[in-house]
Coordinates of C-alpha atoms and ligand atoms in Angstrom, one line a residue:
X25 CA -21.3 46.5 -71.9
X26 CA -20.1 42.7 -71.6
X27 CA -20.6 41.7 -68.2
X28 CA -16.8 40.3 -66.6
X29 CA -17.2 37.0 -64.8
X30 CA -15.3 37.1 -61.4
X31 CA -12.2 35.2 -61.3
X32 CA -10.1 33.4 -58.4
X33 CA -6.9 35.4 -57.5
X34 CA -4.0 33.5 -56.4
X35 CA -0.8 35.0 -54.9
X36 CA 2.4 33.8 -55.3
X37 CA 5.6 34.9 -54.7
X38 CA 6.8 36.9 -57.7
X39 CA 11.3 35.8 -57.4
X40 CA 12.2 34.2 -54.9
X41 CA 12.8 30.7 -52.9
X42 CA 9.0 29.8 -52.7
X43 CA 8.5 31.2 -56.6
X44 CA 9.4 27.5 -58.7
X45 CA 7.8 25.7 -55.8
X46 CA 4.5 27.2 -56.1
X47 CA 4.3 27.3 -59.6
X48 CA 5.1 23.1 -60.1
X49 CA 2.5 22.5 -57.0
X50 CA -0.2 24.6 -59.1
X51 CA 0.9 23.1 -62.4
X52 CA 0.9 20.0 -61.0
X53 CA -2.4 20.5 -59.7
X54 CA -4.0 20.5 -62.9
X55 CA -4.1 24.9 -63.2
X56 CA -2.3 26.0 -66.5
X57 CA -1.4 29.8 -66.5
X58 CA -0.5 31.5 -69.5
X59 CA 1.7 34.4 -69.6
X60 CA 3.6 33.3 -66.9
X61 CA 6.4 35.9 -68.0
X62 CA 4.3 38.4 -67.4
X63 CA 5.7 40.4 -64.3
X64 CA 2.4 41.4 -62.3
X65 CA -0.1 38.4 -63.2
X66 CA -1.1 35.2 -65.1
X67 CA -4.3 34.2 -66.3
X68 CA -5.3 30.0 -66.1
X69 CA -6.3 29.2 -69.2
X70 CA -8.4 26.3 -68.3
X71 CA -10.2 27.5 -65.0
X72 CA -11.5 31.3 -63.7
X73 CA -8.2 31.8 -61.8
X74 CA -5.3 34.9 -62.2
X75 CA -2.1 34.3 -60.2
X76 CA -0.8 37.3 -58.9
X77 CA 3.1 38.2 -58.5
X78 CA 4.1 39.8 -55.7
X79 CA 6.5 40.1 -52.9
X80 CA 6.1 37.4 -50.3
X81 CA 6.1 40.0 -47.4
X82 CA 2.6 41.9 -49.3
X83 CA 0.9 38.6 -49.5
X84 CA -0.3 38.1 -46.1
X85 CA -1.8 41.8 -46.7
X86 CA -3.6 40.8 -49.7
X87 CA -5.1 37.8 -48.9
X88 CA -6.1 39.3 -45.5
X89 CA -7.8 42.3 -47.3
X90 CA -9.4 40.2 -49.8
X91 CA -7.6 41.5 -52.8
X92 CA -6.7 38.0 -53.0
X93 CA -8.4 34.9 -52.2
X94 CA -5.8 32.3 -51.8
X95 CA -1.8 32.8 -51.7
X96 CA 1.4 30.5 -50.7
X97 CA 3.4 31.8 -48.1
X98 CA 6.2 31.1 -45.4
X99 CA 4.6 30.6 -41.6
X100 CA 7.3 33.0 -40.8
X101 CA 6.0 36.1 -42.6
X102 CA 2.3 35.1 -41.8
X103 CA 2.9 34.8 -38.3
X104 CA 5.3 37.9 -38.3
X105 CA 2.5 39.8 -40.1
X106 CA -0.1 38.4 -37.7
X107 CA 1.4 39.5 -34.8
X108 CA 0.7 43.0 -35.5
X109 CA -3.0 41.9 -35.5
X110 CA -4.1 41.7 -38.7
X111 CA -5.0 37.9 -39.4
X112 CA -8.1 38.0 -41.3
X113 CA -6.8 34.7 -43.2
X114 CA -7.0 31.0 -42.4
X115 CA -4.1 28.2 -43.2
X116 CA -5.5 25.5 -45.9
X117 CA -2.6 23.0 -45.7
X118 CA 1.3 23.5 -44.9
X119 CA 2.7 22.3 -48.8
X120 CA 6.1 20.6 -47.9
X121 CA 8.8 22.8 -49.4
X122 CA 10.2 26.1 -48.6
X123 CA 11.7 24.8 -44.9
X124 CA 13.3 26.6 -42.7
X125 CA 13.6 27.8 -38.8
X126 CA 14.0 31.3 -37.7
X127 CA 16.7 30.7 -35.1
X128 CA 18.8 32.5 -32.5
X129 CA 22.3 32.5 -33.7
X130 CA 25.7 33.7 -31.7
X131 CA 29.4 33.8 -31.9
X132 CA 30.8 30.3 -31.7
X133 CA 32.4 31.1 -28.6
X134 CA 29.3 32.1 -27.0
X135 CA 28.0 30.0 -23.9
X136 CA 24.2 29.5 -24.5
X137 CA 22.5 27.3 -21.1
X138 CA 19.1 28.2 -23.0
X139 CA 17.1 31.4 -23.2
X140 CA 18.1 33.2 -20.1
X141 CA 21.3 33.7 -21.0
X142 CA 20.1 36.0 -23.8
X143 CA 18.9 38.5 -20.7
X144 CA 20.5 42.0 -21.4
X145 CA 21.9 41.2 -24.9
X146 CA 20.9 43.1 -28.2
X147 CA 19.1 40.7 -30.5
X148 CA 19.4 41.7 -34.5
X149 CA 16.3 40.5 -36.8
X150 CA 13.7 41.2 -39.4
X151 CA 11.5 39.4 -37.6
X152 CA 11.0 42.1 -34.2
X153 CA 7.6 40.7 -33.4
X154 CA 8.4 37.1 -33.7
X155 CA 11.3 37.6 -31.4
X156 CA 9.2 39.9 -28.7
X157 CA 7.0 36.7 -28.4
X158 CA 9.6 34.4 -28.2
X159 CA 11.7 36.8 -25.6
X160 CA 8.3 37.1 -23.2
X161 CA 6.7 33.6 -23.6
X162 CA 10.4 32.9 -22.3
X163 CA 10.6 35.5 -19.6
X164 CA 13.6 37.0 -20.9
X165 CA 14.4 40.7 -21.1
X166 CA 16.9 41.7 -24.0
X167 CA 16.2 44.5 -26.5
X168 CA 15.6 44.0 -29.8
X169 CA 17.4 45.4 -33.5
X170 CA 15.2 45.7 -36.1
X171 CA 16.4 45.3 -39.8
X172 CA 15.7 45.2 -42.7
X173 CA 18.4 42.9 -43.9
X174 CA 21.7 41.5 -43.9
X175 CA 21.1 40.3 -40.5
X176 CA 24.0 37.8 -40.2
X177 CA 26.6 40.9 -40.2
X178 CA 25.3 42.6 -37.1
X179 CA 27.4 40.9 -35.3
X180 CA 30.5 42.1 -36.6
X181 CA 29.7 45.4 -37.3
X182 CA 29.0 45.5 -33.3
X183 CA 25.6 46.5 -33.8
X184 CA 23.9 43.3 -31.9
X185 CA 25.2 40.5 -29.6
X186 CA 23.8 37.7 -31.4
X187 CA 21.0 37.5 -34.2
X188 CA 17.5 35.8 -35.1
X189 CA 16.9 35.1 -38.5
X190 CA 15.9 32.4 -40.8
X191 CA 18.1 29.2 -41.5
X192 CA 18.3 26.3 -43.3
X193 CA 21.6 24.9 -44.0
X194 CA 23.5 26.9 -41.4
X195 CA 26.0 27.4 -44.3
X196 CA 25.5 31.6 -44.2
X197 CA 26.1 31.2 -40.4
X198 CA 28.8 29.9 -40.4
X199 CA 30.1 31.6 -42.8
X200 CA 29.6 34.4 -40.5
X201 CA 31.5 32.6 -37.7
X202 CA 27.6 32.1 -36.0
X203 CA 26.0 29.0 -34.8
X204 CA 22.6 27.9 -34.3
X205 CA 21.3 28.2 -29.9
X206 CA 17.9 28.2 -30.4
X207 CA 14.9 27.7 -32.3
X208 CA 11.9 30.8 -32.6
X209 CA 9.6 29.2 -35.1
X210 CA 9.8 26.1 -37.9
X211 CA 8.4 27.6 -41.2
X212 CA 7.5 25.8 -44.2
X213 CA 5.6 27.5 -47.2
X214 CA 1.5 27.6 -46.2
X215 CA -1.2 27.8 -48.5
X216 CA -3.8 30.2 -47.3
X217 CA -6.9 32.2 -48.0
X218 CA -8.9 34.8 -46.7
X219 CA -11.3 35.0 -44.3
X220 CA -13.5 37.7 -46.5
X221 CA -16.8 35.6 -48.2
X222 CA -16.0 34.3 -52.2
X223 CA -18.0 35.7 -54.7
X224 CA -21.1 32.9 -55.0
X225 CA -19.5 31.8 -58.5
X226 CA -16.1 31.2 -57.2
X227 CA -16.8 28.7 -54.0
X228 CA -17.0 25.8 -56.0
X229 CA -13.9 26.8 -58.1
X230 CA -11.7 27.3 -54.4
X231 CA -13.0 24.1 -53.3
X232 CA -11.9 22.0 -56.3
X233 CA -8.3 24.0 -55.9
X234 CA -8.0 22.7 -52.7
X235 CA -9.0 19.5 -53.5
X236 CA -6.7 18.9 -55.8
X237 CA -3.8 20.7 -53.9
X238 CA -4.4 18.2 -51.3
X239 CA -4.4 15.8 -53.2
X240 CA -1.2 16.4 -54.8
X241 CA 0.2 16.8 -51.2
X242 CA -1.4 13.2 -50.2
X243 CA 0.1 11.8 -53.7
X244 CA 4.0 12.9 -52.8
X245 CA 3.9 10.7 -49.9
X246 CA 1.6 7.7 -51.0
X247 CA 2.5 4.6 -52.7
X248 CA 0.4 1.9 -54.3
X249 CA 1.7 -2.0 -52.7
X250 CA 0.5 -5.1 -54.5
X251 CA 1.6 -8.7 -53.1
X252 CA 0.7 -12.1 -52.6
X253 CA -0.1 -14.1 -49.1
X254 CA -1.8 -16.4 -47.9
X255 CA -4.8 -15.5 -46.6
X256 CA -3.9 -16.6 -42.3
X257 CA -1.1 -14.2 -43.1
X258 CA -3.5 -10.7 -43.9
X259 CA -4.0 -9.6 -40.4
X260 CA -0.4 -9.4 -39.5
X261 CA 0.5 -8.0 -43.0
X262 CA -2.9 -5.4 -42.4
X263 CA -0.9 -4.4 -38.9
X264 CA 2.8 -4.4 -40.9
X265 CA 1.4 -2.0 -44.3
X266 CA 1.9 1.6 -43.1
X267 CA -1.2 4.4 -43.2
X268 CA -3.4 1.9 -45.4
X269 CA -6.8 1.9 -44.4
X270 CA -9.4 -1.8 -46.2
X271 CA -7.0 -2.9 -48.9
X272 CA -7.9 -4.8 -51.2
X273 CA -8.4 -8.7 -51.5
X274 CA -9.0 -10.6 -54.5
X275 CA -9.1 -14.1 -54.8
X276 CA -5.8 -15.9 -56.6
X277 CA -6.6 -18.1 -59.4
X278 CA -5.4 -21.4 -58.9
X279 CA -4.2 -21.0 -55.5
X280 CA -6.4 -21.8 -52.8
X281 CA -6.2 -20.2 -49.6
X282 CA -4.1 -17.9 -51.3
X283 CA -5.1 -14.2 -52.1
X284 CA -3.6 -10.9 -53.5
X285 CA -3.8 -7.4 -51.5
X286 CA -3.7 -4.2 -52.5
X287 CA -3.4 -1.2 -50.8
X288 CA -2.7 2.7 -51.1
X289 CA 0.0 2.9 -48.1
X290 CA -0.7 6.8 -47.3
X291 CA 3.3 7.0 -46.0
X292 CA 6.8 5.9 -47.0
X293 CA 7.3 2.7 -47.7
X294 CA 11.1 1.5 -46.9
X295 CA 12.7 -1.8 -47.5
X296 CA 12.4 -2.6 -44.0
X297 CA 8.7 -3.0 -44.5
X298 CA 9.3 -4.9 -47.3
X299 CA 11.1 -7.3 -45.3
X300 CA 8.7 -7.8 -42.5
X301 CA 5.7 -8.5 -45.0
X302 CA 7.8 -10.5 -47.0
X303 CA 8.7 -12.4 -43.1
X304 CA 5.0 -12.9 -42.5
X305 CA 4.4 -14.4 -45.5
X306 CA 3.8 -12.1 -48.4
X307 CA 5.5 -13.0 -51.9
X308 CA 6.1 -10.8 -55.1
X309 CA 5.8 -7.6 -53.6
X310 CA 5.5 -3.9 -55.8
X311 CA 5.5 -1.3 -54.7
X312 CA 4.3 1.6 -57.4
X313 CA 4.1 5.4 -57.5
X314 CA 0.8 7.2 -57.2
X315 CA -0.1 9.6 -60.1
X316 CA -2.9 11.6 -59.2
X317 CA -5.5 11.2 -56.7
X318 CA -8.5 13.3 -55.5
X319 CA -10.0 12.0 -52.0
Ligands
ATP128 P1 10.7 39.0 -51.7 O1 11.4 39.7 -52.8 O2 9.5 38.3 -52.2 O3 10.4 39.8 -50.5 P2 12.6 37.6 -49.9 O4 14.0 37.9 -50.2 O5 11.9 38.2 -48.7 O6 11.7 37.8 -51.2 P3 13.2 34.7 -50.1 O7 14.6 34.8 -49.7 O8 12.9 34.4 -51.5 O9 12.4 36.0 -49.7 O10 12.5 33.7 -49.1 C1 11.1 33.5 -49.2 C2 10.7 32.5 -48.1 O11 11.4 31.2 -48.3 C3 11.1 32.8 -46.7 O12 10.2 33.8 -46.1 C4 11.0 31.5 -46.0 O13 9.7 31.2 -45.7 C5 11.5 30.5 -47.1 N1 12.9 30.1 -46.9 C6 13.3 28.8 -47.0 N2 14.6 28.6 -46.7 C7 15.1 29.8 -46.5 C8 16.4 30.3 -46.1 N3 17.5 29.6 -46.0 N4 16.5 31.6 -45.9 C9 15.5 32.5 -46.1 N5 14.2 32.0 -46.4 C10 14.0 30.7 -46.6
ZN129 ZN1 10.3 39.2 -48.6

């Protein structure tokens, strides 16, 4: 019987708001899957890797059991899910997208002085352990309304005081005549894996994902800056370029006392940096986009 070679499984949300996200960051990480239309999984054609398609809410199950090895997931249904004492999976890297806050919300008329004032009120979430930490860390005694959904309308249908569920525009609050009081947790989407030991032939196949997905992070936010200065001005202009650790400094021909530098500037670069290298001395300044990049 032909002997199957262990593969890397990978779980991603199957629809949802993380779902387009994850795919472009693997894509974009160099992983092509095949099949992708495929409800349940997708095989990468090019390295021993299956994504798997499932409900964000089963992933922090899988990866903690070892059914999968790595998945992308919000912080707020990883730490929801750890709460209950299962957290046999470590975060890799927060990736960027898929922001949000799980927030206390009440009617607008509602006088909020901080979290005391939620003492003796009925709280409405799908997040009950979450909140529970939240209300004790906080001291506050209020009972909590589990759902499973359709949160914002508790409210109304009299069946909480105020809420605690995830936000990011505010615009299905106030739609709901809600506002924002507090804050329970900031989320973004997290890649992580499990804590169970790879398969020997797999270790160097995680390592390179994570390689790469970090380096995709670290490529968003860099930019490659080329300019001209003299060379009594590269201290100051070393201080002024942001993140950039040794740049670059070549000679200029023809110029004497007169060099180029170039550096990968590992943050933003705004025009206002611009202007103060250009104000200690620096001429024909670029600033360029970063491609790819593996650390
Ligand atoms: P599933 O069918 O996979 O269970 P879902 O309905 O639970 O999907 P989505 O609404 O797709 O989940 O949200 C997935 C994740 O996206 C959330 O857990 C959260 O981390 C993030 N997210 C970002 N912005 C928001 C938002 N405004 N509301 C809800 N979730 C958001
Ligand atoms: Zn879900």
């Amino acid at each position: 019987m032909e002997r199957v070679s262990p593969r890397l499984r990978v779980a991603v949300q199957k629809s949802g708001r993380l779902s387009d996200k994850s795919m472009d960051l693997l894509r974009e990480a160099g992983f092509r899957p095949v099949n992708t239309k495929n409800a349940l999984a997708a095989r990468v054609e090019n390295f021993p890797v299956d994504l798997l398609f499932v409900r964000d809410d089963d992933i922090p199950t899988f990866v903690g059991n070892g059914a999968c090895d790595f998945g992308i997931v919000g912080r707020n249904v990883l730490e929801e899910h750890a709460l209950r004492g299962d957290d046999n999976f470590a975060v890799v890297a927060p990736l960027g997208f898929g922001k949000c806050a799980l927030k206390i919300a009440g009617p607008k008329d509602m006088k909020y002085e901080g979290p005391a004032s939620l003492a003796g009120l009925r709280i409405a979430t799908t997040y009950p352990r979450l909140l529970a930490r939240f209300l004790k860390e906080n001291n506050v005694d209020a009972s909590v309304v589990r759902m499973s959904g359709a949160v914002e309308l508790a409210p109304r249908l009299h069946m909480a005081d105020v809420i605690c569920d995830l936000v990011s525009t505010g615009a299905t609050l106030e739609a709901n005549g809600l506002v924002p009081l507090d804050t329970v947790l900031e989320s973004e989407a997290l890649l992580v894996r499990s804590r169970r030991s790879l398969d020997p032939t797999l270790v160097h196949v995680a390592e390179m994902m994570q390689a790469r997905i970090d380096g995709v992070l670290a490529t968003k936010e860099s930019k490659y800056i080329m300019m001209n200065a003299p060379e009594s001005a590269l201290d100051r202009i070393c201080e002024i370029l942001p993140g950039a650790d040794s740049p670059t400094v070549l000679p200029l021909a023809g110029r004497k006392g007169h060099v180029a530098v170039h550096a990968v500037c590992q943050e933003s670069v705004f025009w206002e940096t611009l202007q103060k290298l250009k104000d200690a001395g620096a001429s024909a300044i670029l600033v360029l986009p970063i491609e790819k990049m593996l650390m």
